[in-house]
Amino acid sequence: MKRWEKEGIVEITDLSLPDKKHLKKGVAIIECVQEIPCNPCVDACPFNAISMENINALPLIDYEKCVGCGKCVGVCPGLAIFVIKIIGDNALLTLPYEFVPLPEEGQIVKALDREGKEICNAVVKKLKFGKTPVVTVELPAEYAMEARNIKVV
Amino acid sequence: MRIKEHPILNFDRRKEIYFYYNGKKIKAYEGETIASALHAEKVKVLSRSIKLKRPRGFFCGIGKCSSCLMKVNGIPNVRTCITLVREGMVVEDNDMELSEKDYPECKFEKIECEIAIVGGGPAGLSAGIEASEFADVLVIDENHCLGGQLIKQTHKFFGSKEEKAGIRGIEIAKELEKEAVKNCRVLLNTSIIGYYDRGYHFLVGVNKIERVVYEIKANKIIFTTGAQENMLVFEGNDLPGVYGAGGVQTLMNVYGIKPGNKGLIVGAGNVGLILAYQLLQAGVDVACIVEAMPRIGGYFVHSAKIRRCGIPIYTSHSIKKAYGNGKVEGAVIVELDENWSIIDGSEKKISCDFICLAVGLTPSTRLVTQTGAEISFINEAGGWVALHNEYMETTKKGIYVAGDSANIEEASTAMIEGKIAGLHAVNSLKGVSDFKIKIEKYLKKINAFRQGFFGSRPKKAKEKIIEEYYEKMGKGRNS
């Protein structure tokens, strides 16, 4: 049994990850590891970077085509898509956030890992309102693959 | 207890009204049900058990469990969880001693329609919309609004574009309602209490508060009566503060009222996982989710959403007891071994003021059973269900089922089943020119949904139901 089946936490090794070159331009990380009947991410991508064999298949992302625009982040019903862009020692992390109060641009928030543990501070860079609000925060690059939530303090 | 700020929902509290509870004047807002308004006032005991007079609190929230029966304006046994509070209403503890005088005079009304649909949830509304293109359709629901359980689903739906993927359940409910009221007659606040075969299909419905009895004659009936939440056996399971998970969703997402401050959820299927997330969105703390199975039953993505908020999910764990003086004050959870036996010394106290049971649903089949349609216990379907063919028609001609009452599944599949039932019913009544093309499209779509890991249980349930249907009818599927 995989850890995510028992604990709801995905391991990095369960994901197909982009290489450094892709992370520099910014790409979507899809943490969707279980076959469920769902495909809105495929329709949401303006660059046809996401594909699926059938409605139950796992989404496949073409990192060459993905530009990290983040359209899929607010669309995914499972809130399972994030965008990471590495800039030097820092990273921009874009994530869905459906709680109140929403953070404000410039605000310092806590970055949480997949277990909800606080791992570092992050600065809110951008807020996009849509069906699901999408927040972009800046944090140290070393935490980019760990941080998956924020806590507004 | 009322939610003030919510990331997804707005609660309309523009109009204050007052009602009386056991003589005490209580403030409420228009649009709240009696039970939810009482809950906001921290009245958690709504009724008492008949023999031992044990307190009974809010449980299902959708008019199925009878925990909320009270006397309203002199009428006993009113289901206060689905009855809207009104200015000056007199609400009292239910009177167990019923006498003739407790039944006020009723008006009788006759209604004729071509297709009657019992239940205005996703399946019923989809059936109504489909059939109303060609026939006169009446949709009956015992709630004060249409939409069934979609009205409390704040999460975005899965599936594909045609089944409204990416749209929140609450918005799907509005879309379906808009379409249905345009084309169908709708009878709300009305419970269907009986079916009679008079050479035609005949239903009896009642609106308790308005004191009206409806006599409904129909050529075809589609029962889309949904499902009821399962109970779980443990010490203290009847304490007020032990809720059905769906009941909490209703209280919180429809009426904007918090169930408590900190909850324990039993069951890590999709309902339990989604509920945990919705509680957090409403500003309510979640202690943990316990799940008896060794793995999480619901979608991984739902579990990941709550894990990254710091909510633990304990698999191979169950609840042993709920404790508290007249209300939930805590729970004891235990770890289970591979034989589902309690591991000695694994007891752990969890501090919480409410408990939600998300341990599955049972199809509501009592009405359809009255028609004489053959029923069968199909484990994969969630219990007793009416046997039906691929077009959703039961063994009783002209009687259809769809949605959760015909197998516990998803709203998306309930909508497709509703369309199939509606289309088939109207075709056999009047003939629809492109029937074959349309029905093939729907059948293909529903089969696509039932592929994959999560589709295997409903797929098996449907195969059994359809196979047994043809056995009962004494003919092969293709004859």
XYZ file of C-alpha atoms in Angstrom:
632
model
C 0.000 0.000 0.000
C 1.308 3.462 -0.899
C 1.560 6.058 1.846
C -1.085 8.243 0.179
C -3.624 5.433 0.310
C -3.289 5.194 4.082
C -2.379 8.711 5.098
C -3.481 11.018 2.306
C 0.068 12.238 1.805
C 1.834 11.824 -1.504
C 5.577 11.136 -1.638
C 7.760 13.025 -4.092
C 8.658 9.676 -5.646
C 4.995 9.091 -6.559
C 5.012 12.162 -8.803
C 6.457 12.729 -12.249
C 8.534 15.811 -11.669
C 9.908 18.441 -14.028
C 13.656 18.992 -14.328
C 15.521 22.153 -13.316
C 15.143 23.770 -16.724
C 11.362 23.463 -16.541
C 11.217 24.696 -12.966
C 13.051 27.849 -13.999
C 10.424 28.788 -16.568
C 7.644 27.763 -14.184
C 5.460 24.650 -14.578
C 2.404 22.996 -13.072
C 2.864 20.119 -10.642
C -0.172 17.824 -10.755
C -0.558 15.832 -7.534
C -3.266 13.565 -8.910
C -2.095 9.994 -8.366
C -5.365 8.063 -8.270
C -7.699 7.192 -11.115
C -10.935 9.107 -10.647
C -13.465 10.134 -13.315
C -12.433 13.740 -13.808
C -10.911 15.838 -16.610
C -11.446 19.623 -16.286
C -7.663 20.253 -16.226
C -7.383 18.956 -19.791
C -9.986 21.457 -21.018
C -8.545 24.285 -18.933
C -5.038 24.234 -20.440
C -4.679 26.791 -23.274
C -1.450 25.104 -24.434
C -2.715 21.500 -24.635
C -0.028 20.517 -22.183
C -2.283 18.196 -20.192
C -3.663 15.020 -21.707
C -5.675 12.026 -20.559
C -6.352 8.715 -22.259
C -9.866 8.501 -20.863
C -11.881 10.179 -18.131
C -10.561 7.796 -15.466
C -6.894 7.993 -16.500
C -4.239 10.013 -14.702
C -3.441 13.386 -16.260
C -0.138 13.514 -18.137
C 1.680 16.829 -18.354
C 4.079 17.809 -21.105
C 6.590 20.092 -19.381
C 7.840 21.338 -22.745
C 4.409 22.735 -23.540
C 3.478 23.927 -20.021
C 4.319 27.583 -19.391
C 3.170 27.660 -15.775
C 0.244 29.993 -16.484
C -1.724 28.462 -13.610
C -5.101 28.316 -15.382
C -5.515 24.739 -14.188
C -4.866 25.561 -10.515
C -8.210 27.218 -9.868
C -10.082 24.785 -12.095
C -9.010 21.412 -10.651
C -11.938 20.094 -8.559
C -9.476 18.205 -6.365
C -7.357 21.314 -5.691
C -4.420 19.120 -6.624
C -2.467 21.381 -8.997
C 0.306 23.788 -7.997
C 2.699 25.918 -10.034
C 6.357 26.255 -9.129
C 8.805 28.714 -10.626
C 12.350 28.832 -9.305
C 14.047 32.231 -9.336
C 17.551 31.975 -7.908
C 17.345 30.931 -4.283
C 13.640 31.590 -4.099
C 10.579 29.970 -5.562
C 7.174 31.247 -6.517
C 4.515 28.766 -5.460
C 0.979 29.121 -6.760
C -1.752 27.252 -4.909
C -5.541 27.129 -4.509
C -6.895 28.662 -1.289
C -10.545 28.389 -0.255
C -10.576 29.844 3.255
C -11.360 33.142 4.911
C -9.796 35.541 5.486
C -7.902 35.633 2.206
C -4.344 36.933 2.573
C -3.373 40.295 1.116
C -0.556 40.986 -1.302
C 2.661 41.630 0.571
C 1.444 39.810 3.689
C 3.739 37.306 5.391
C 2.053 33.929 5.895
C 3.195 30.538 7.131
C 3.892 27.871 4.528
C 2.574 24.432 5.500
C 3.683 21.054 4.192
C 1.462 18.169 3.089
C 0.782 17.305 6.737
C -0.129 20.862 7.653
C 3.107 21.489 9.537
C 4.582 24.982 9.426
C 7.860 24.875 7.537
C 8.795 28.471 6.720
C 7.531 31.978 6.129
C 6.236 32.989 2.730
C 5.352 36.343 1.199
C 2.106 36.728 -0.712
C 2.911 38.023 -4.180
C -0.316 37.696 -6.092
C -3.973 36.926 -5.523
C -6.293 35.824 -8.298
C -10.023 35.610 -7.671
C -11.944 33.003 -9.574
C -14.066 29.968 -8.825
C -11.316 29.110 -6.399
C -9.027 31.900 -5.266
C -5.430 31.271 -6.353
C -2.565 32.610 -4.281
C 1.078 32.992 -5.330
C 3.635 33.129 -2.553
C 7.411 33.495 -2.531
C 9.472 31.209 -0.325
C 12.977 29.711 -0.187
C 13.487 27.380 -3.151
C 14.436 24.458 -0.884
C 10.833 24.321 0.412
C 9.160 24.515 -2.993
C 8.456 20.791 -3.239
C 7.300 20.577 0.380
C 5.037 23.583 0.864
C 1.478 22.875 -0.264
C -0.670 25.153 1.875
C -0.524 28.454 3.671
C -1.775 29.673 6.994
C -2.853 33.276 7.247
C -1.627 34.550 10.601
C -23.529 29.429 16.290
C -24.384 31.249 13.040
C -21.562 31.404 10.487
C -20.721 35.004 9.699
C -18.035 34.714 7.068
C -17.604 31.881 4.584
C -15.268 31.530 1.578
C -17.927 30.085 -0.728
C -21.357 30.835 0.703
C -23.415 33.876 1.582
C -26.234 33.497 4.055
C -29.244 35.709 3.552
C -30.286 36.938 6.974
C -32.169 40.042 5.935
C -35.499 39.190 7.475
C -35.773 38.540 11.201
C -38.750 36.602 12.427
C -39.906 35.366 15.805
C -41.437 32.067 16.842
C -42.251 30.342 20.104
C -40.522 27.283 21.499
C -42.268 25.818 24.550
C -43.619 29.277 25.256
C -40.301 31.072 24.845
C -39.968 33.704 22.118
C -37.056 32.936 19.799
C -35.463 34.955 17.010
C -34.788 33.345 13.669
C -34.199 34.376 10.094
C -36.511 33.756 7.203
C -35.315 30.720 5.253
C -34.214 28.758 8.315
C -35.952 25.548 9.291
C -37.372 25.140 12.786
C -34.646 22.673 13.810
C -31.817 24.833 12.465
C -33.188 27.966 14.153
C -33.430 26.045 17.424
C -29.899 24.768 16.928
C -28.655 28.336 16.555
C -30.231 28.976 19.975
C -28.315 25.950 21.326
C -31.497 23.892 21.702
C -30.010 20.495 20.927
C -32.680 18.151 22.273
C -35.532 18.088 19.789
C -37.462 15.012 20.872
C -37.289 12.012 23.202
C -37.350 8.301 22.573
C -40.800 6.793 23.072
C -40.039 4.230 25.772
C -37.008 5.402 27.714
C -37.400 9.120 26.993
C -33.768 9.411 25.954
C -32.929 12.769 24.372
C -32.817 12.925 20.585
C -30.923 15.606 18.690
C -30.507 16.788 15.119
C -29.285 13.822 13.052
C -30.068 13.582 9.327
C -31.328 17.071 8.587
C -33.244 15.908 5.514
C -36.481 14.594 6.948
C -35.610 10.916 7.094
C -34.574 9.942 10.627
C -37.461 11.167 12.847
C -35.156 12.561 15.554
C -36.587 16.039 15.107
C -40.330 15.321 15.362
C -42.062 18.138 17.214
C -45.497 19.645 17.596
C -45.906 22.684 15.365
C -49.006 24.915 15.510
C -50.782 22.045 17.243
C -49.824 19.454 14.609
C -47.842 16.544 16.096
C -44.910 14.708 14.481
C -43.784 17.539 12.234
C -40.296 16.985 10.853
C -38.813 20.249 12.035
C -35.565 19.795 10.106
C -37.337 20.328 6.769
C -40.102 22.686 7.898
C -39.407 26.380 7.469
C -39.880 28.535 10.529
C -42.567 31.201 10.173
C -43.503 34.328 12.061
C -45.462 33.490 15.179
C -45.128 29.722 14.786
C -45.787 27.727 17.946
C -43.276 24.906 18.410
C -43.581 22.504 21.305
C -42.166 19.194 22.453
C -43.909 16.373 20.677
C -46.890 14.893 22.400
C -46.616 11.144 22.580
C -50.266 10.645 23.445
C -52.068 11.235 20.189
C -55.789 11.686 20.088
C -58.346 12.382 17.375
C -58.365 16.072 18.132
C -54.698 16.312 17.217
C -55.564 15.884 13.576
C -56.986 19.121 12.217
C -59.260 19.185 9.185
C -57.551 18.827 5.821
C -58.265 20.095 2.347
C -58.249 17.524 -0.454
C -56.872 18.314 -3.897
C -56.792 16.152 -7.001
C -53.936 16.402 -9.493
C -53.479 14.590 -12.800
C -50.217 14.390 -14.667
C -48.532 12.220 -17.270
C -45.329 11.674 -15.341
C -44.976 12.100 -11.587
C -41.506 12.327 -10.101
C -41.084 11.771 -6.376
C -37.972 13.592 -5.210
C -36.463 16.776 -6.623
C -32.763 15.996 -6.285
C -30.257 15.628 -9.141
C -31.874 12.430 -10.472
C -35.463 13.681 -10.190
C -34.816 17.090 -11.679
C -32.812 15.619 -14.560
C -35.634 13.161 -15.220
C -38.158 16.007 -15.111
C -36.182 18.229 -17.454
C -35.726 15.362 -19.913
C -39.356 14.216 -19.870
C -40.985 17.652 -19.818
C -39.905 18.273 -23.377
C -42.671 15.893 -24.443
C -44.969 15.362 -21.465
C -46.753 17.009 -18.580
C -44.498 16.419 -15.567
C -45.128 16.922 -11.870
C -42.136 16.971 -9.485
C -42.957 16.409 -5.811
C -40.528 17.047 -2.971
C -40.953 17.142 0.785
C -38.375 19.874 1.211
C -39.051 23.585 0.866
C -36.726 23.835 -2.114
C -35.528 21.728 -5.028
C -32.021 20.373 -5.526
C -31.873 17.442 -3.093
C -28.466 17.062 -1.510
C -26.786 19.273 -4.116
C -27.850 22.332 -2.137
C -25.176 21.628 0.461
C -22.335 20.559 -1.799
C -19.864 23.414 -1.857
C -17.091 21.493 -3.590
C -16.491 21.514 -7.321
C -17.758 18.412 -9.024
C -15.580 15.879 -10.724
C -16.439 14.266 -14.018
C -16.529 15.846 -17.455
C -17.919 19.054 -18.879
C -21.311 17.554 -19.837
C -21.880 16.485 -16.239
C -20.956 19.945 -15.044
C -17.449 19.122 -13.827
C -15.688 21.981 -12.099
C -19.010 23.501 -11.001
C -19.954 23.464 -7.338
C -22.948 21.342 -6.337
C -24.826 24.395 -5.062
C -24.607 25.968 -8.514
C -25.657 22.756 -10.252
C -28.718 22.704 -7.989
C -29.646 26.222 -9.077
C -29.199 25.399 -12.772
C -31.340 22.264 -12.494
C -34.002 24.056 -10.465
C -34.234 26.900 -12.972
C -34.629 24.511 -15.861
C -37.113 22.294 -14.023
C -39.471 25.020 -12.802
C -39.635 26.401 -16.349
C -40.984 23.143 -17.708
C -42.478 21.098 -14.877
C -45.158 21.605 -12.263
C -43.588 21.508 -8.816
C -45.170 20.575 -5.506
C -42.933 21.405 -2.543
C -43.311 20.702 1.206
C -45.248 17.615 0.231
C -44.455 14.098 1.425
C -45.720 11.191 -0.613
C -47.042 8.737 1.948
C -48.684 6.085 -0.154
C -48.978 4.414 -3.545
C -52.075 2.607 -4.813
C -52.652 0.690 -8.014
C -56.092 1.661 -9.242
C -55.577 0.480 -12.770
C -53.541 3.653 -12.993
C -50.758 4.866 -10.730
C -52.080 6.741 -7.742
C -50.115 8.605 -5.094
C -51.196 10.232 -1.856
C -49.230 13.236 -0.691
C -49.548 15.495 2.330
C -48.474 18.998 3.168
C -48.648 18.932 6.953
C -48.347 22.619 7.696
C -50.854 23.707 5.028
C -53.043 20.718 5.894
C -53.556 19.586 2.324
C -53.908 16.023 1.085
C -53.049 15.549 -2.578
C -54.487 12.717 -4.648
C -52.223 12.330 -7.624
C -53.033 10.306 -10.729
C -50.138 9.597 -13.069
C -49.386 7.485 -16.132
C -45.801 6.891 -15.084
C -43.950 7.455 -11.825
C -40.230 7.937 -11.327
C -39.071 7.448 -7.741
C -35.925 9.428 -7.037
C -36.181 9.308 -3.277
C -32.486 9.378 -2.433
C -30.898 7.704 0.536
C -30.602 7.778 4.281
C -27.451 7.999 6.377
C -26.310 4.887 8.176
C -26.095 4.611 11.935
C -23.169 2.979 13.670
C -23.362 0.929 16.854
C -21.324 2.311 19.748
C -21.957 3.407 23.298
C -23.528 6.842 23.428
C -24.440 6.904 19.741
C -27.795 8.519 20.517
C -26.386 11.474 22.468
C -27.432 14.795 21.009
C -24.331 15.970 19.156
C -23.922 12.720 17.245
C -24.933 13.747 13.749
C -25.141 12.197 10.348
C -22.401 13.766 8.236
C -24.950 14.960 5.690
C -27.003 16.461 8.501
C -24.066 18.631 9.471
C -23.563 19.661 5.845
C -27.195 20.743 5.704
C -27.045 22.636 8.975
C -23.821 24.367 8.055
C -23.975 24.924 4.299
C -27.693 25.468 3.777
C -28.621 27.288 6.993
C -25.231 28.681 8.013
C -25.254 27.193 11.495
C -22.255 25.539 13.130
C -22.768 22.113 14.705
C -20.258 22.888 17.472
C -16.674 23.967 18.003
C -14.683 20.807 17.429
C -15.796 17.653 15.674
C -14.733 14.059 15.286
C -15.598 12.407 11.983
C -16.164 8.671 11.668
C -15.489 7.411 8.136
C -12.916 8.517 5.566
C -15.007 7.986 2.462
C -15.693 11.000 0.265
C -18.515 12.238 2.505
C -16.330 12.250 5.619
C -13.374 13.836 3.825
C -15.468 16.529 2.153
C -17.244 17.270 5.427
C -13.933 17.793 7.255
C -12.908 20.350 4.647
C -16.291 22.082 4.798
C -16.093 22.304 8.606
C -12.696 24.007 8.310
C -14.140 26.412 5.747
C -16.919 27.292 8.184
C -14.364 27.985 10.895
C -15.069 24.814 12.872
C -12.175 22.735 14.186
C -11.829 19.041 13.302
C -10.096 16.765 15.849
C -9.526 13.875 13.451
C -11.136 11.394 11.095
C -11.221 7.736 12.093
C -11.620 5.030 9.471
C -12.034 1.338 10.284
C -10.600 0.213 6.950
C -6.812 0.052 6.605
C -6.959 2.598 3.784
C -8.745 5.841 3.050
C -11.974 5.092 1.191
C -12.550 8.412 -0.553
C -10.591 10.226 -3.232
C -6.926 10.863 -2.477
C -7.303 14.505 -3.526
C -9.988 15.064 -0.880
C -7.783 13.507 1.792
C -4.757 15.585 0.712
C -6.835 18.785 1.047
C -7.506 18.177 4.725
C -4.153 16.637 5.556
C -2.362 19.792 4.457
C -4.602 21.702 6.863
C -3.179 19.509 9.619
C -6.176 17.220 10.169
C -5.113 13.640 10.988
C -6.781 10.618 9.411
C -6.469 7.492 11.532
C -7.024 4.406 9.395
C -7.677 1.040 11.130
C -9.344 3.071 13.885
C -12.924 3.302 15.044
C -15.031 5.011 17.651
C -15.678 3.024 20.829
C -17.910 5.422 22.649
C -19.234 8.924 22.846
C -19.512 10.376 26.318
C -21.062 13.399 27.927
C -23.862 14.513 30.144
C -26.899 14.852 27.888
C -24.682 15.959 25.006
C -21.390 14.978 23.402
C -18.374 16.072 25.429
C -15.824 13.702 23.976
C -15.180 10.350 22.367
C -12.979 7.317 22.841
C -11.332 5.931 19.725
C -9.542 2.605 19.357
C -7.181 0.966 16.910
C -8.276 -2.192 15.098
C -6.140 -5.123 14.057
C -6.400 -6.906 10.703
C -9.386 -8.919 12.020
C -11.216 -5.745 13.004
C -10.727 -6.534 16.707
C -9.859 -3.774 19.128
C -6.153 -3.699 19.997
C -5.741 -3.782 23.784
C -4.509 -0.558 25.278
C -5.158 1.463 22.110
C -7.980 3.518 23.617
C -7.511 7.246 23.184
C -9.722 10.062 24.442
C -10.576 12.699 21.893
C -11.899 16.019 23.068
C -14.779 17.160 20.856
C -18.287 18.555 21.223
C -19.811 16.809 18.240
C -19.380 13.610 16.236
C -20.294 13.077 12.591
C -21.063 9.642 11.197
C -19.984 9.268 7.592
C -20.381 5.516 7.387
C -22.366 5.132 4.231
C -25.903 5.470 3.019
C -28.874 3.185 2.543
C -31.188 3.641 -0.448
C -34.667 4.936 0.470
C -36.947 2.352 -1.088
C -40.031 2.222 1.121
C -42.255 4.062 -1.329
C -41.252 2.177 -4.424
C -41.749 -1.050 -2.468
C -45.405 -0.109 -2.032
C -45.880 -0.333 -5.780
C -45.143 -4.058 -5.740
C -41.942 -3.626 -7.715
C -39.555 -6.470 -6.890
C -36.801 -5.498 -4.503
C -33.591 -7.290 -3.666
C -30.752 -6.915 -1.182
C -27.730 -5.923 -3.228
C -24.745 -5.355 -0.973
C -22.822 -3.291 -3.533
C -25.839 -1.005 -3.991
C -26.036 -0.195 -0.276
C -28.946 -2.447 0.712
C -32.440 -3.149 -0.566
C -33.137 -1.642 -3.973
C -35.853 -2.015 -6.578
C -34.729 -4.237 -9.429
C -34.687 -2.348 -12.693
C -33.521 -2.704 -16.268
C -30.912 -0.568 -18.030
C -33.653 1.994 -18.739
C -34.387 2.290 -14.987
C -37.856 0.735 -15.229
C -38.718 -1.590 -12.346
C -40.535 -4.918 -12.602
C -43.769 -2.949 -12.167
C -44.677 -1.446 -15.524
C -44.525 2.320 -15.619
C -42.626 2.609 -12.318
C -39.062 3.855 -12.544
C -36.230 4.547 -10.130
C -33.033 6.595 -10.464
C -30.210 8.032 -8.394
C -29.179 6.989 -4.889
C -32.463 5.203 -4.214
C -31.416 2.767 -6.954
C -27.770 2.329 -5.850
C -25.564 4.607 -3.741
C -23.467 6.518 -6.227
C -22.570 10.043 -7.319
C -24.705 13.048 -8.234
C -23.181 12.959 -11.713
C -24.411 9.423 -12.354
C -27.733 10.225 -10.668
C -28.265 12.974 -13.245
C -27.588 10.623 -16.151
C -29.821 7.917 -14.658
C -32.545 10.522 -14.248
C -32.264 11.452 -17.922
C -32.451 7.787 -18.922
C -35.552 7.178 -16.767
C -37.239 10.375 -17.952
C -36.543 9.682 -21.597
C -37.634 6.057 -21.438
C -40.828 6.897 -19.556
C -41.841 9.581 -21.999
C -40.935 7.442 -25.000
C -43.084 4.552 -23.848
C -45.913 7.016 -23.247
C -45.783 9.010 -26.447
C -42.888 7.877 -28.630
C -39.861 10.098 -29.080
C -38.530 10.248 -32.638
C -34.789 10.114 -31.896
C -35.191 7.967 -28.776
C -32.650 5.332 -29.794
C -29.842 7.791 -30.510
C -30.462 9.735 -27.340
C -30.726 6.781 -25.001
C -27.620 5.146 -26.493
C -25.701 8.331 -25.794
C -26.766 8.343 -22.142
C -26.068 4.642 -21.665
C -22.609 5.054 -23.150
C -21.886 7.972 -20.878
C -22.956 6.237 -17.708
C -20.858 3.210 -18.603
C -17.814 5.458 -19.037
C -18.353 6.777 -15.511
C -18.408 3.273 -14.107
C -14.964 2.356 -15.423
C -11.898 2.675 -13.236
C -11.302 1.961 -9.561
C -14.177 3.934 -8.077
C -16.578 2.766 -10.753
C -16.153 -0.926 -10.023
C -18.577 -1.127 -7.068
C -21.496 0.704 -8.727
C -20.811 -1.196 -11.936
C -21.137 -4.504 -10.122
C -24.250 -3.301 -8.275
C -25.936 -2.342 -11.539
C -24.963 -5.606 -13.231
C -26.557 -7.569 -10.391
C -29.682 -5.401 -10.316
C -30.217 -5.698 -14.055
C -29.461 -9.434 -14.103
C -31.955 -10.098 -11.298
C -34.503 -7.890 -13.039
C -34.385 -10.042 -16.155
C -34.507 -13.225 -14.070
C -37.684 -11.976 -12.372
C -39.209 -10.915 -15.661
C -38.419 -14.367 -17.028
C -36.681 -13.219 -20.146
C -33.196 -12.549 -21.400
C -31.716 -9.118 -21.671
C -31.932 -9.046 -25.450
C -35.288 -10.697 -25.914
